[in-house]
Coordinates of C-alpha atoms in Angstrom, one line a residue:
X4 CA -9.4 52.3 -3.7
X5 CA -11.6 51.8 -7.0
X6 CA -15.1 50.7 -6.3
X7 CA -14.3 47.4 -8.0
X8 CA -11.6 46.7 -5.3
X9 CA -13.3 47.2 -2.6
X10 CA -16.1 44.9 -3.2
X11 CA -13.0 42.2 -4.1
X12 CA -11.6 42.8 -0.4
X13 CA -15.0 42.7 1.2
X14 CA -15.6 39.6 -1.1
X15 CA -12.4 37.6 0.1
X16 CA -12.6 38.7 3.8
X17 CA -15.8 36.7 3.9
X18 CA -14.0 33.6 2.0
X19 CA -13.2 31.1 4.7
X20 CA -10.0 29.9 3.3
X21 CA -8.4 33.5 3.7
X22 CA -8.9 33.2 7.5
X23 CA -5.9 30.3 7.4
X24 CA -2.9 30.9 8.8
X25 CA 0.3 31.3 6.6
X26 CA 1.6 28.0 7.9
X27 CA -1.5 26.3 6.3
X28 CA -1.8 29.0 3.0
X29 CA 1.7 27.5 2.0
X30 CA 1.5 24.1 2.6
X31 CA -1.7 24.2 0.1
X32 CA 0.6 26.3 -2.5
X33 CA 3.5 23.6 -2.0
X34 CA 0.9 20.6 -2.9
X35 CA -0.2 22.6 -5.6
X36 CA 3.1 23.3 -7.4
X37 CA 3.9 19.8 -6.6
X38 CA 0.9 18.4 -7.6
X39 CA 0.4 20.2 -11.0
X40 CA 2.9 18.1 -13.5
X41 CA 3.5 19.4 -16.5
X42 CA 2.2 16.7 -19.9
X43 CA 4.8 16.9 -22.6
X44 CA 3.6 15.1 -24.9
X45 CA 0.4 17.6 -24.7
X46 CA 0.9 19.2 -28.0
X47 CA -1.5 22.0 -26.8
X48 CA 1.4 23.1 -24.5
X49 CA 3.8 23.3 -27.2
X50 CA 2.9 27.0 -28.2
X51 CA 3.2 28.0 -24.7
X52 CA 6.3 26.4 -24.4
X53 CA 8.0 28.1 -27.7
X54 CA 6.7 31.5 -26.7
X55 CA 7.8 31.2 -23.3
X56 CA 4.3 31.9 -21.7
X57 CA 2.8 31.2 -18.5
X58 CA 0.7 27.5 -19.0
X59 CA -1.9 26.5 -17.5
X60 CA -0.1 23.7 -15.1
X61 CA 1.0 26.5 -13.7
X62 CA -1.7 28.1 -12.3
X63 CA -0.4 28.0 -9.0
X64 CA 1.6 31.1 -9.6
X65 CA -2.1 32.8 -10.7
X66 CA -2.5 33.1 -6.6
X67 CA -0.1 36.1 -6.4
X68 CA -3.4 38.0 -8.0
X69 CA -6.4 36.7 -6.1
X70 CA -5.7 38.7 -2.9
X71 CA -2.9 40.0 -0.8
X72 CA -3.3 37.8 1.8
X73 CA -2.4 35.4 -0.8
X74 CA 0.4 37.4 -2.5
X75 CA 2.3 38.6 0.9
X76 CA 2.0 34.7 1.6
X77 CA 3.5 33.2 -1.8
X78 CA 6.1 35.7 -1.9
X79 CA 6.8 35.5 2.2
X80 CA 8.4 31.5 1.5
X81 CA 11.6 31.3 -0.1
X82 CA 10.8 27.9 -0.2
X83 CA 8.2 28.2 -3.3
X84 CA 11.0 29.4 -5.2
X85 CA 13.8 26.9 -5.1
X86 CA 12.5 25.1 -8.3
X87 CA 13.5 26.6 -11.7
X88 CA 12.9 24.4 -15.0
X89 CA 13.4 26.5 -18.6
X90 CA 11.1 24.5 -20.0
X91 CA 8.2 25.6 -18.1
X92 CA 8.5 28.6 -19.6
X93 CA 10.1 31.8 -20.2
X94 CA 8.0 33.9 -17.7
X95 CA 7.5 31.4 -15.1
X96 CA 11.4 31.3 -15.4
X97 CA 11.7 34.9 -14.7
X98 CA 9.5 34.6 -12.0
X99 CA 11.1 32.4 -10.1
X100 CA 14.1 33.9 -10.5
X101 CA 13.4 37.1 -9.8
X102 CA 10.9 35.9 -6.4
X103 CA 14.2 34.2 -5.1
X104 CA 17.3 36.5 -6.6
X105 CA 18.1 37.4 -2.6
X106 CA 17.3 34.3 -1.0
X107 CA 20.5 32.1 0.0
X108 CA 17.9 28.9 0.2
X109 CA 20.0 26.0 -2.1
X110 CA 17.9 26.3 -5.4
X111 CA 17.4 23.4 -7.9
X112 CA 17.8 24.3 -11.4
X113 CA 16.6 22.7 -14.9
X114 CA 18.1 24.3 -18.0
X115 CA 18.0 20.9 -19.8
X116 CA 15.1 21.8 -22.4
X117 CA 15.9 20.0 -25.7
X118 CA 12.7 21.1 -27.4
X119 CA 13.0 22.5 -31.1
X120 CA 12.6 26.2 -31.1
X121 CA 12.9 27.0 -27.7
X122 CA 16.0 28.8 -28.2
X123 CA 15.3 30.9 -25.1
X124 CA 15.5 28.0 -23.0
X125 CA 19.4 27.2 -24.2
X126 CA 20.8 30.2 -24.9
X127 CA 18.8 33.3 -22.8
X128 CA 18.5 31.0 -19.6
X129 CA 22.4 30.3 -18.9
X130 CA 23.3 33.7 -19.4
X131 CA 20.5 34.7 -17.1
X132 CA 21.4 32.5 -14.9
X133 CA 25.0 33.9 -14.6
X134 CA 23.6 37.7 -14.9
X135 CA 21.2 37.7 -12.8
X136 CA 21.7 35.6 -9.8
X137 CA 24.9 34.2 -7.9
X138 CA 25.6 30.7 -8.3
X139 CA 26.5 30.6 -4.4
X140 CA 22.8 28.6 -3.8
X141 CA 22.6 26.7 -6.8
X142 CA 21.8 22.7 -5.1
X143 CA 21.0 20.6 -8.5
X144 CA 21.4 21.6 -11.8
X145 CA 20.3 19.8 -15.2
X146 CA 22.4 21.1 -18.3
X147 CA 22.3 20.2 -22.2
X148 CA 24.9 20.6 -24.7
X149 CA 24.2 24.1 -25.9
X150 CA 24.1 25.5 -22.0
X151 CA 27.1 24.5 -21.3
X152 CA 28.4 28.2 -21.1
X153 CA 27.2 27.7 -17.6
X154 CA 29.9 25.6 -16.5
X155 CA 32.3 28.4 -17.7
X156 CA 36.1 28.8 -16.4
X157 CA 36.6 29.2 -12.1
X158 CA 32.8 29.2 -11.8
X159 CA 32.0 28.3 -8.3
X160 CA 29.0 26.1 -6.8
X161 CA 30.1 25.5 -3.2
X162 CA 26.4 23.9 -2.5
X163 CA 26.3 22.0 -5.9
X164 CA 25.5 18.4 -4.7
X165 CA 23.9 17.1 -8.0
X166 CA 25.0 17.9 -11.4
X167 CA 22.9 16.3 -14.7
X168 CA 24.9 16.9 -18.1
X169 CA 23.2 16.2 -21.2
X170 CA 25.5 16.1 -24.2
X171 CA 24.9 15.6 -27.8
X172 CA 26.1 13.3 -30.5
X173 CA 28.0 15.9 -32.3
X174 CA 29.9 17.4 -29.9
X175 CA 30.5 15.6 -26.6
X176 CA 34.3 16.6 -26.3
X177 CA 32.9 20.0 -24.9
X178 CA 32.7 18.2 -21.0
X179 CA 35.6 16.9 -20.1
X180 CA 37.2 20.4 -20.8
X181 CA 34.7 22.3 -18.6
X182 CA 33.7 20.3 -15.4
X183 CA 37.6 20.6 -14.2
X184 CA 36.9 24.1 -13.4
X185 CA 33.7 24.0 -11.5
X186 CA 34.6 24.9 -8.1
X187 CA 31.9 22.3 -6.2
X188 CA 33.8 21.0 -3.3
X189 CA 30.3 19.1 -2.1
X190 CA 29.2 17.3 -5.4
X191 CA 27.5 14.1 -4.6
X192 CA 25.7 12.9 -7.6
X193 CA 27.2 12.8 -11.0
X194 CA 25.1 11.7 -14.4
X195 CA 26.5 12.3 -17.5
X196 CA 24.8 11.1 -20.8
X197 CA 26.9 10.3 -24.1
X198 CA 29.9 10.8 -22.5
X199 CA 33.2 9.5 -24.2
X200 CA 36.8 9.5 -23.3
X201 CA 38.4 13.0 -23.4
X202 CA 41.2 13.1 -26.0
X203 CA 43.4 15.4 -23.6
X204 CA 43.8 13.3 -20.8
X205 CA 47.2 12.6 -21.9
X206 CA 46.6 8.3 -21.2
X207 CA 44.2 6.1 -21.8
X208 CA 43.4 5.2 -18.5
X209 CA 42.3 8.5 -17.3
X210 CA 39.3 9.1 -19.3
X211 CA 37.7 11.1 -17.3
X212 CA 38.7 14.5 -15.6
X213 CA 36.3 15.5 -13.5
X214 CA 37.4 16.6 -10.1
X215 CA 36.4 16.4 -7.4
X216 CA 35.1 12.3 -8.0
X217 CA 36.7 11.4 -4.3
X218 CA 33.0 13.1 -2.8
X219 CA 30.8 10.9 -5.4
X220 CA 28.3 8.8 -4.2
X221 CA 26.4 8.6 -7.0
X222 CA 27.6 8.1 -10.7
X223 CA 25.6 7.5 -13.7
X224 CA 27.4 7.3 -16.7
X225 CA 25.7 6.9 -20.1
X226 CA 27.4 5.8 -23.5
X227 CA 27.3 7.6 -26.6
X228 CA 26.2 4.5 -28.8
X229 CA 28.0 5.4 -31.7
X230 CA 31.6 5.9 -30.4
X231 CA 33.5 3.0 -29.6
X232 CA 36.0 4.5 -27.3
X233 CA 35.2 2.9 -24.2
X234 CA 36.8 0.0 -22.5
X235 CA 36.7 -1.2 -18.8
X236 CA 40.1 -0.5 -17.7
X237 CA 38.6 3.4 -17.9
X238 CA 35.7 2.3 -16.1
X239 CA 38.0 0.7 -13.0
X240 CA 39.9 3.7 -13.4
X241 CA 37.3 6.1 -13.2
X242 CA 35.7 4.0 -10.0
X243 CA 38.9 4.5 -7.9
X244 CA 38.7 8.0 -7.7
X245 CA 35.6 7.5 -6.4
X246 CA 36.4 6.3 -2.6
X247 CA 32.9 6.9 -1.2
X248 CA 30.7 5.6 -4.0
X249 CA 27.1 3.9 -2.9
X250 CA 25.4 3.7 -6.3
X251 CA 26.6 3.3 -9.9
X252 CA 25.1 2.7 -12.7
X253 CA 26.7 2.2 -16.2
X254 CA 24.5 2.5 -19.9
X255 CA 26.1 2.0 -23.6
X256 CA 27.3 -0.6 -25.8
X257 CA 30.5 1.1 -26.6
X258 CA 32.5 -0.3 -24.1
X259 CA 35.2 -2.5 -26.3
X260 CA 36.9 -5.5 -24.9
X261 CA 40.2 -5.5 -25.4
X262 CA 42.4 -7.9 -27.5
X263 CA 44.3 -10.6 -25.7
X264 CA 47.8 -8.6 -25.1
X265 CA 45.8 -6.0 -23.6
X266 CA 44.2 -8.8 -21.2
X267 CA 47.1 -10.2 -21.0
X268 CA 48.4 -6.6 -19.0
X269 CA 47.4 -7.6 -15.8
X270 CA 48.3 -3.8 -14.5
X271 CA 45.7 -2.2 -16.1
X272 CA 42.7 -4.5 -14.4
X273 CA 43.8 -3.9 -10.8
X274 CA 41.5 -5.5 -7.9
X275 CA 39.3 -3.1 -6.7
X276 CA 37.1 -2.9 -3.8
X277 CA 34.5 -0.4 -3.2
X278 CA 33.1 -1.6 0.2
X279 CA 30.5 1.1 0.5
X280 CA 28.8 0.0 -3.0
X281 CA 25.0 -0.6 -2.6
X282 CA 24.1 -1.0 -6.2
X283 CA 26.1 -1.9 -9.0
X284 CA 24.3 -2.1 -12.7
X285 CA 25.7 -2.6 -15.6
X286 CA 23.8 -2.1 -19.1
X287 CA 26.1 -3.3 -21.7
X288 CA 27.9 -6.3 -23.6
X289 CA 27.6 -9.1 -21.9
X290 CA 31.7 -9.6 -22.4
X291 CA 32.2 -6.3 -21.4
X292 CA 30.2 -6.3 -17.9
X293 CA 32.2 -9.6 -17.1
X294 CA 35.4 -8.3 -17.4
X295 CA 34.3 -5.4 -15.2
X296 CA 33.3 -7.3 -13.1
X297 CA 36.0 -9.5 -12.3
X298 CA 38.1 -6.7 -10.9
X299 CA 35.5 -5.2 -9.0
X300 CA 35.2 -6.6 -5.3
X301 CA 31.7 -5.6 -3.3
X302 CA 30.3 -6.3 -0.4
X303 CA 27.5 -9.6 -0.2
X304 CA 24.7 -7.2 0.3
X305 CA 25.0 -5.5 -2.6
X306 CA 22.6 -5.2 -5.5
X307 CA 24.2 -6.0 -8.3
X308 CA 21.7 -5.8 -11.6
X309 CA 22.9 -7.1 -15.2
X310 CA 21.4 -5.9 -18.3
X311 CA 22.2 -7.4 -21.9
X312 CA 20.9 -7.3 -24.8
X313 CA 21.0 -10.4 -27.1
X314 CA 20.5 -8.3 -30.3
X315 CA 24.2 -7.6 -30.1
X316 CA 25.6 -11.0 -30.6
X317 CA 29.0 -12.0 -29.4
X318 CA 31.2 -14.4 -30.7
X319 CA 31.0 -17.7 -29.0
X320 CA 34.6 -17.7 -27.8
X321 CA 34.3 -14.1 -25.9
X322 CA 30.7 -15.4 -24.6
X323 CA 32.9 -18.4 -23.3
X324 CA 35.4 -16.0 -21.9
X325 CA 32.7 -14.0 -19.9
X326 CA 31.1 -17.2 -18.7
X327 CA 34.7 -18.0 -17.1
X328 CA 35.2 -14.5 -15.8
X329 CA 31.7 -14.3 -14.2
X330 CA 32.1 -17.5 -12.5
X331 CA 35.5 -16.5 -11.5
X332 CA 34.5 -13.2 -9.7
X333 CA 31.6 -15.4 -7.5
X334 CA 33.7 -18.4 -6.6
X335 CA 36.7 -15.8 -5.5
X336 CA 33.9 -13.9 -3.3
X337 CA 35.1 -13.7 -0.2
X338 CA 32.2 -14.9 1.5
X339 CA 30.4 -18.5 0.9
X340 CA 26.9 -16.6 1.6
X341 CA 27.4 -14.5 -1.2
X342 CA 23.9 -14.5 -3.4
X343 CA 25.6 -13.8 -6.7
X344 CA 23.5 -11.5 -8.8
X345 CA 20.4 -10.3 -7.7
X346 CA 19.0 -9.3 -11.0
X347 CA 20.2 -10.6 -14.5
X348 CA 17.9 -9.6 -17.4
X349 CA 19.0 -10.1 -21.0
X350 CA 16.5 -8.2 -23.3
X351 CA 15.9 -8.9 -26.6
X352 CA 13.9 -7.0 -30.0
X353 CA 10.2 -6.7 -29.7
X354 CA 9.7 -9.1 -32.2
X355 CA 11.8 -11.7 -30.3
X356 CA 10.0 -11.0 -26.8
X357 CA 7.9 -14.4 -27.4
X358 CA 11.1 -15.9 -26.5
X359 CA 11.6 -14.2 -23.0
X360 CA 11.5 -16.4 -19.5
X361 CA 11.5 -15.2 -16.5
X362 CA 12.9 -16.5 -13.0
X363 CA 11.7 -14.7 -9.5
X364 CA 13.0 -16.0 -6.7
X365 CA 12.1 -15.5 -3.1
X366 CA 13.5 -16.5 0.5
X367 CA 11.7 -17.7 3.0
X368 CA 10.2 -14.5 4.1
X369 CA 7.9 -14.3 1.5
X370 CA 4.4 -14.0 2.3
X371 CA 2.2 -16.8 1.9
X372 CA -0.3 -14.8 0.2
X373 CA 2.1 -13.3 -2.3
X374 CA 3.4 -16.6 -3.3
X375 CA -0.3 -18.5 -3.6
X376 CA -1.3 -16.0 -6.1
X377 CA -0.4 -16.3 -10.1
X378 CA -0.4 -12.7 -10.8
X379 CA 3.2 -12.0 -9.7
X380 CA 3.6 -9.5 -12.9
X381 CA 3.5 -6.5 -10.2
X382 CA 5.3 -6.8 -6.8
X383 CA 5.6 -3.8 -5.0
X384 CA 5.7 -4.7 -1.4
X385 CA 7.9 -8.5 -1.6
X386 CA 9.9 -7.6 -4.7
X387 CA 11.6 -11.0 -6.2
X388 CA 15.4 -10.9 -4.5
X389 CA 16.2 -13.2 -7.6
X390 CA 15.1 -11.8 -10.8
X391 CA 16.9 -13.6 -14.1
X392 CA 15.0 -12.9 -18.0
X393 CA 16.7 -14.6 -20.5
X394 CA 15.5 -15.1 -24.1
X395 CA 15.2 -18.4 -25.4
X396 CA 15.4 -18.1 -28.9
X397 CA 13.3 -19.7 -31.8
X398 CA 16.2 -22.5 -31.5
X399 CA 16.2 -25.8 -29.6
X400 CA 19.1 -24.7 -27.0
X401 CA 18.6 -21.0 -24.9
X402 CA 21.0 -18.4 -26.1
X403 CA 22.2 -18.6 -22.1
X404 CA 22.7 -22.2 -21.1
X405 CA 20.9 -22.4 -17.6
X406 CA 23.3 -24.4 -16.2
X407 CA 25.9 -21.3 -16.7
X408 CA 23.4 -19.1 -15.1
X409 CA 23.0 -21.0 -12.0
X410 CA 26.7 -20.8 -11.6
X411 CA 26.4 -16.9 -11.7
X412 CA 23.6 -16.5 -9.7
X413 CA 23.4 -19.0 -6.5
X414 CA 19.6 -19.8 -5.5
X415 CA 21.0 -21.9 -2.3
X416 CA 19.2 -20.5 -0.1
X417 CA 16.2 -19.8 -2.1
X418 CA 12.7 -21.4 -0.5
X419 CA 10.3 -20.2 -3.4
X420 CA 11.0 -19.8 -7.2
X421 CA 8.7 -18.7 -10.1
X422 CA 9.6 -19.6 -13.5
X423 CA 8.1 -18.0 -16.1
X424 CA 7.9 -18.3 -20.0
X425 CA 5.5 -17.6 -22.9
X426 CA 3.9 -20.1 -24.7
X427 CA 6.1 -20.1 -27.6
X428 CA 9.3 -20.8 -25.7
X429 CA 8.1 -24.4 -25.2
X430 CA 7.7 -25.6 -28.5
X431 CA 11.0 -27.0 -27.8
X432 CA 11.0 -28.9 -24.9
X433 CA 14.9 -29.7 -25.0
X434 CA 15.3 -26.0 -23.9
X435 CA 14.0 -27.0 -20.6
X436 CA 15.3 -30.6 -19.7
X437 CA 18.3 -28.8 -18.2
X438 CA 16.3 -26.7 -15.8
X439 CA 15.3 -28.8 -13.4
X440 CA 18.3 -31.1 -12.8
X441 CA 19.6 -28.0 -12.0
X442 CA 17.6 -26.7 -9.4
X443 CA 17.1 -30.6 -8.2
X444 CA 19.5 -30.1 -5.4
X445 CA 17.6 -26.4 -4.3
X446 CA 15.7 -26.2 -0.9
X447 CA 12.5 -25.1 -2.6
X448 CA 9.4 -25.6 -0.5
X449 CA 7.2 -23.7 -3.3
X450 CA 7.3 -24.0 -7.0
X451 CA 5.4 -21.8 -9.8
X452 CA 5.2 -22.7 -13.8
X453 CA 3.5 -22.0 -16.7
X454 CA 2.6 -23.5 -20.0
X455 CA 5.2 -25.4 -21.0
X456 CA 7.5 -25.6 -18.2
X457 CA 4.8 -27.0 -15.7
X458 CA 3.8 -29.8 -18.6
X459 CA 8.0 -30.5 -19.0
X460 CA 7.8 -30.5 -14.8
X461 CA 5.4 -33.3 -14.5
X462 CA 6.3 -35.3 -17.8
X463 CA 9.8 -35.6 -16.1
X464 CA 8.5 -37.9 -12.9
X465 CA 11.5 -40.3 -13.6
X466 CA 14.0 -36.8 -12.3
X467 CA 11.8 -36.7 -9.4
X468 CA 11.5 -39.9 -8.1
X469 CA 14.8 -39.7 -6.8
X470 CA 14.3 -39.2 -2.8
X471 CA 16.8 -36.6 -2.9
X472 CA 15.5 -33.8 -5.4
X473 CA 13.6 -31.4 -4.5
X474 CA 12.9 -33.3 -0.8
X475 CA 11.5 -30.2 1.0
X476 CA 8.9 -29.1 -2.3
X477 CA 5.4 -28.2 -0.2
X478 CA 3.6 -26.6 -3.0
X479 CA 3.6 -26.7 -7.2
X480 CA 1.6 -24.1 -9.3
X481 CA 0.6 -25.2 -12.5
X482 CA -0.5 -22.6 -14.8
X483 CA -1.7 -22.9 -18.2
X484 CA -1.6 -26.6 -18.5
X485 CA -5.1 -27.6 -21.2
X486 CA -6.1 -30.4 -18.5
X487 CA -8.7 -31.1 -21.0
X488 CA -6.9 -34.7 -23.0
X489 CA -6.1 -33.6 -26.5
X490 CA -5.9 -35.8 -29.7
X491 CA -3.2 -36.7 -30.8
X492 CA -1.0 -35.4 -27.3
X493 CA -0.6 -37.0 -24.6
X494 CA -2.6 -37.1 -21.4
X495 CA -1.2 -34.5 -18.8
X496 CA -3.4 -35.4 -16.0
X497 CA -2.3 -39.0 -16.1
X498 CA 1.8 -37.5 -15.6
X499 CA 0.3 -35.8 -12.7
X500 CA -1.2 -38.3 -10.8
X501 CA 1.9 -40.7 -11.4
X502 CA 4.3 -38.4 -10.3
X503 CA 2.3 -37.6 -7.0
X504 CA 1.9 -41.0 -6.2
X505 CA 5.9 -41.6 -6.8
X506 CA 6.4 -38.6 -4.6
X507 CA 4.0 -40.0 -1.7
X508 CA 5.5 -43.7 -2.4
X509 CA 8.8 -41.8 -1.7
X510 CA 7.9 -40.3 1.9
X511 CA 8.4 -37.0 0.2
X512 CA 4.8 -36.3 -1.2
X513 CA 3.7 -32.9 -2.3
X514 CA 0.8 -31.8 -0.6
X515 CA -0.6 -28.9 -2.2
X516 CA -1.0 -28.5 -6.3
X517 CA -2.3 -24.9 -7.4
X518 CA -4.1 -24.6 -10.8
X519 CA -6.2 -22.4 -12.9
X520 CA -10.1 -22.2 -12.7
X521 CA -11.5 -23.4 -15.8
X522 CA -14.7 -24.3 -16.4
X523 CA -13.7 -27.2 -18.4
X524 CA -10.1 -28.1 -18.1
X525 CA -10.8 -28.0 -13.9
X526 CA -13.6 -30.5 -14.1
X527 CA -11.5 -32.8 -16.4
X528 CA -8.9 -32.4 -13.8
X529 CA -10.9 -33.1 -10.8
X530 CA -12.2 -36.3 -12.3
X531 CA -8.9 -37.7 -11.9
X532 CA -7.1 -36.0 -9.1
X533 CA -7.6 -36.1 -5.5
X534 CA -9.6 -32.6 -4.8
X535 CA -8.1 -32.2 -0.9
X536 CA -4.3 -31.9 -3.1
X537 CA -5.1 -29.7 -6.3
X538 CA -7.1 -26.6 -5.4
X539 CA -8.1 -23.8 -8.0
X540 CA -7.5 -20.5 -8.3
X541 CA -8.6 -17.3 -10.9
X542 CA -6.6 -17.0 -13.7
X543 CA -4.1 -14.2 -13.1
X544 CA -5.9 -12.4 -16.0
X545 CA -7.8 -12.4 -19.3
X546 CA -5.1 -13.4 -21.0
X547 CA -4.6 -16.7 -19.3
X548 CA -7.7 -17.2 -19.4
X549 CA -7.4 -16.9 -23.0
X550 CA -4.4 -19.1 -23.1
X551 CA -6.8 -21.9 -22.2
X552 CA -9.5 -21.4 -23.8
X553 CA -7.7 -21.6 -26.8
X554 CA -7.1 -25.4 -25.7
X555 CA -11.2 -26.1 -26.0
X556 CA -12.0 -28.7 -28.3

């Protein structure tokens, strides 16, 4: 032993982390891989990543040359080598692969590297893959386009549970003609991304053959937005093979709606029912995720999320058609409970995102403290069961008539509602004179709006002054209203204190009103209003408060 060495080994034998036990040495190696993410959108990593070099995230692996003690422990668990992703790089690849090549622990796998020049990491990594290592242990693997050599003929994964295909624009075809002959008898989760119909199938209802699907649980399927091959009857047809199925999620706009003979063949939209479905989302056409889902049956619990995007206008008949179809499939549920859709966002352009409202809806478990505060941007621990973003539109009447909406998505049973809009939505008032006749029958004991929906609320004291409209309300939120009188407008405060005397005339007062702390619109407020009913609260942030200081004269 060199005299260098030696004063190493003396050196760490005096180091009180290499007294630990193994147990402990490789739970602090697992929280290191774990906990050293890899930035890639650091461009410093790129010339690592081309060349296929160790980086720096990495330096985990570095404690294979500190000391033995080390080494014999990092190499001892089979468990520290179960991860391998291409585009960490070419040696850490070959590391990992060669640290593991006789271990039978499942191994997760990451060939899905699309960045330019790192050849290596589609080309050299599949065939190393195949060379050097059995495919017996392979648990998850992530493949792109040019890796699909992987997935070659009678190739067999019996532990393969999740499978990630990426495919490219030009040349999607290549899947369908693969996956057949993957022997993977326990696949569980399927995502596929710009997948189309394969031309082979032999009929246009089987578009996709993958087997097995009857083990599926999880299916995510994702467009390619420039081929408009899809249309639902393959989607139902794909989700019957799929007998098992808890989550599925659907992405792309290419899913075509038929033309009325082929709605008029009833045989090729049969009923289906997948009672062990626990979330169902749908991001595409609006027409398109109607007719889906009027075939598909699930059970009340689950979460069923709709995504559209207005940018992709439909004509006003088909819009009609999928307002009929939506409302079909909730009054044909089979149980009265049912909540209708949990989540209904229709996005829009950047641009048009001044336009967006938003509805958050609660039962009557929500915490108090949740519901009294105005920053509701971030919910993590009482998430909104009722989440609905529609745009408005720079045009008097919303792009999604509310009174349609509410007869997809019931709010029966809901106890607190948040409705939320930007500024520039209200410049049309009409766009909200429909909302609240429509939510007048609702058991809401707690009400929160902002801008111009709380000033259309309490202009529109002749609504409620009927007895019967909103009997059970405990608590409004006002936020954003400029309590401060304005020339030329006119006075909200005096709408306010009318319709809470109506309300109290009517045995059905509301007790508590919630506003924003400002220093002037508050005082101008409290001159007028009783202060044991309004009560004020911070602004949810410095952009309300901006909002309303933008009201000072």
């Amino acid at each position: 032993m060199s005299h260098f060495a030696l004063i190493c080994q003396q050196r760490n034998a005096e180091l009180p982390v290499s007294l630990m036990p193994p147990e402990i040495l490789c739970g602090i190696f697992h929280i290191l891989r774990d906990a050293e993410t890899i930035s890639y959108s650091d461009p410093s990593n790129y010339p690592a990543i081309i060349a296929g070099h160790l980086r720096a995230q990495l330096g985990w692996m570095k404690v294979l040359h500190v000391m033995h003690a080390w080494r014999n422990t990092a190499l001892g668990d089979p468990t520290l080598w179960t991860s391998i992703t291409a585009s960490l790089g070419r040696t850490a690849f070959e590391e990992t692969m060669r640290r593991r090549r006789d271990s039978q622990i499942p191994v997760h796998i990451d060939i899905s590297s699309s960045y330019r020049g790192l050849r290596w990491a589609n080309a050299f990594a599949a065939n190393y893959i195949i060379h050097r290592t059995g495919l017996q242990s392979i648990a998850s693997l992530q493949v792109v386009g040019p890796s699909l050599p992987l997935l070659q003929s009678q190739i067999q994964m019996p532990q393969l549970r999740s499978l990630r295909v990426h495919l490219s624009r030009d040349g999607p075809s290549t899947l369908p003609r693969e996956l057949p002959l993957i022997d993977a008898p326990a696949l569980q989760e399927l995502y596929i991304h710009n997948v189309v119909p394969c031309e082979h199938s032999g009929t246009p209802t089987r578009p996709l053959d993958i087997a097995p699907l009857c083990n599926i649980t999880y299916l995510n399927l994702s467009f390619a937005s420039d081929r408009l091959d899809w249309q639902p009857m393959h989607v139902i047809w794909i989700l019957s093979q799929t007998s098992g199925l808890e989550y599925f999620r659907l992405s792309g706009y290419s899913l075509v709606v038929p033309d009325q003979d082929t709605r008029a063949d009833d045989s090729a939209y049969q009923l289906l029912h997948l009672d062990k479905l626990t979330h169902l989302e749908l991001d595409t056409s609006f027409i398109g995720a109607a007719y889906l889902l009027w075939r598909i049956r699930v059970n009340r619990e689950t979460r069923i999320v709709l995504v559209v995007d207005v940018q992709r206008r439909s004509e006003t008949v088909q819009l009609v058609q999928a307002y009929r179809l939506m409302r079909e499939c909730h009054l044909h549920s089979n149980s009265s409970s049912l909540s209708g859709f949990r989540t209904l966002r229709l996005h829009g352009s950047k641009h048009e995102s001044d336009y967006t409202a938003t509805l958050s809806a609660w039962r009557e478990d929500a915490p108090q403290l949740l519901l009294d505060d105005f920053n509701l941007g971030d919910v993590e621990h009482s998430p909104p069961e009722v989440t609905l973003t529609f745009m408005c539109g720079p045009a008097p009447a919303p792009i999604l008539p509310f009174e349609d909406v509410l007869r997809i998505i019931s709010l029966d049973t809901v106890h607190n509602l948040s409705l939320y809009s930007l500024s520039s939505c209200g410049f049309h008032i009409s766009t909200w004179l429909e909302v609240f006749p429509s939510l007048s029958r609702s058991p809401l004991r707690w009400l929160r709006l902002n801008g111009y929906l709380a000033l259309t609320f309490i202009r529109n004291d002749e609504i409620l002054r009927d007895k019967s409209v909103l009997p059970h309300l405990e608590t409004v939120a006002l936020f954003g209203i400029p309590w401060t009188p304005q020339f030329g407008f006119p006075d909200p405060r005096q709408f306010l204190t009318r319709l809470l005397e109506a309300r109290a005339a009517l045995g059905t007062p509301i007790p508590t009103v919630l506003v924003e702390e400002s220093q002037h619109h508050t005082e101008a407020l409290f001159g007028i209003v009783d202060r044991d009913v309004v009560h004020a609260l911070e602004p949810s942030d410095e952009e309300s408060a901006q909002a309303l200081d933008v009201w000072e004269i």
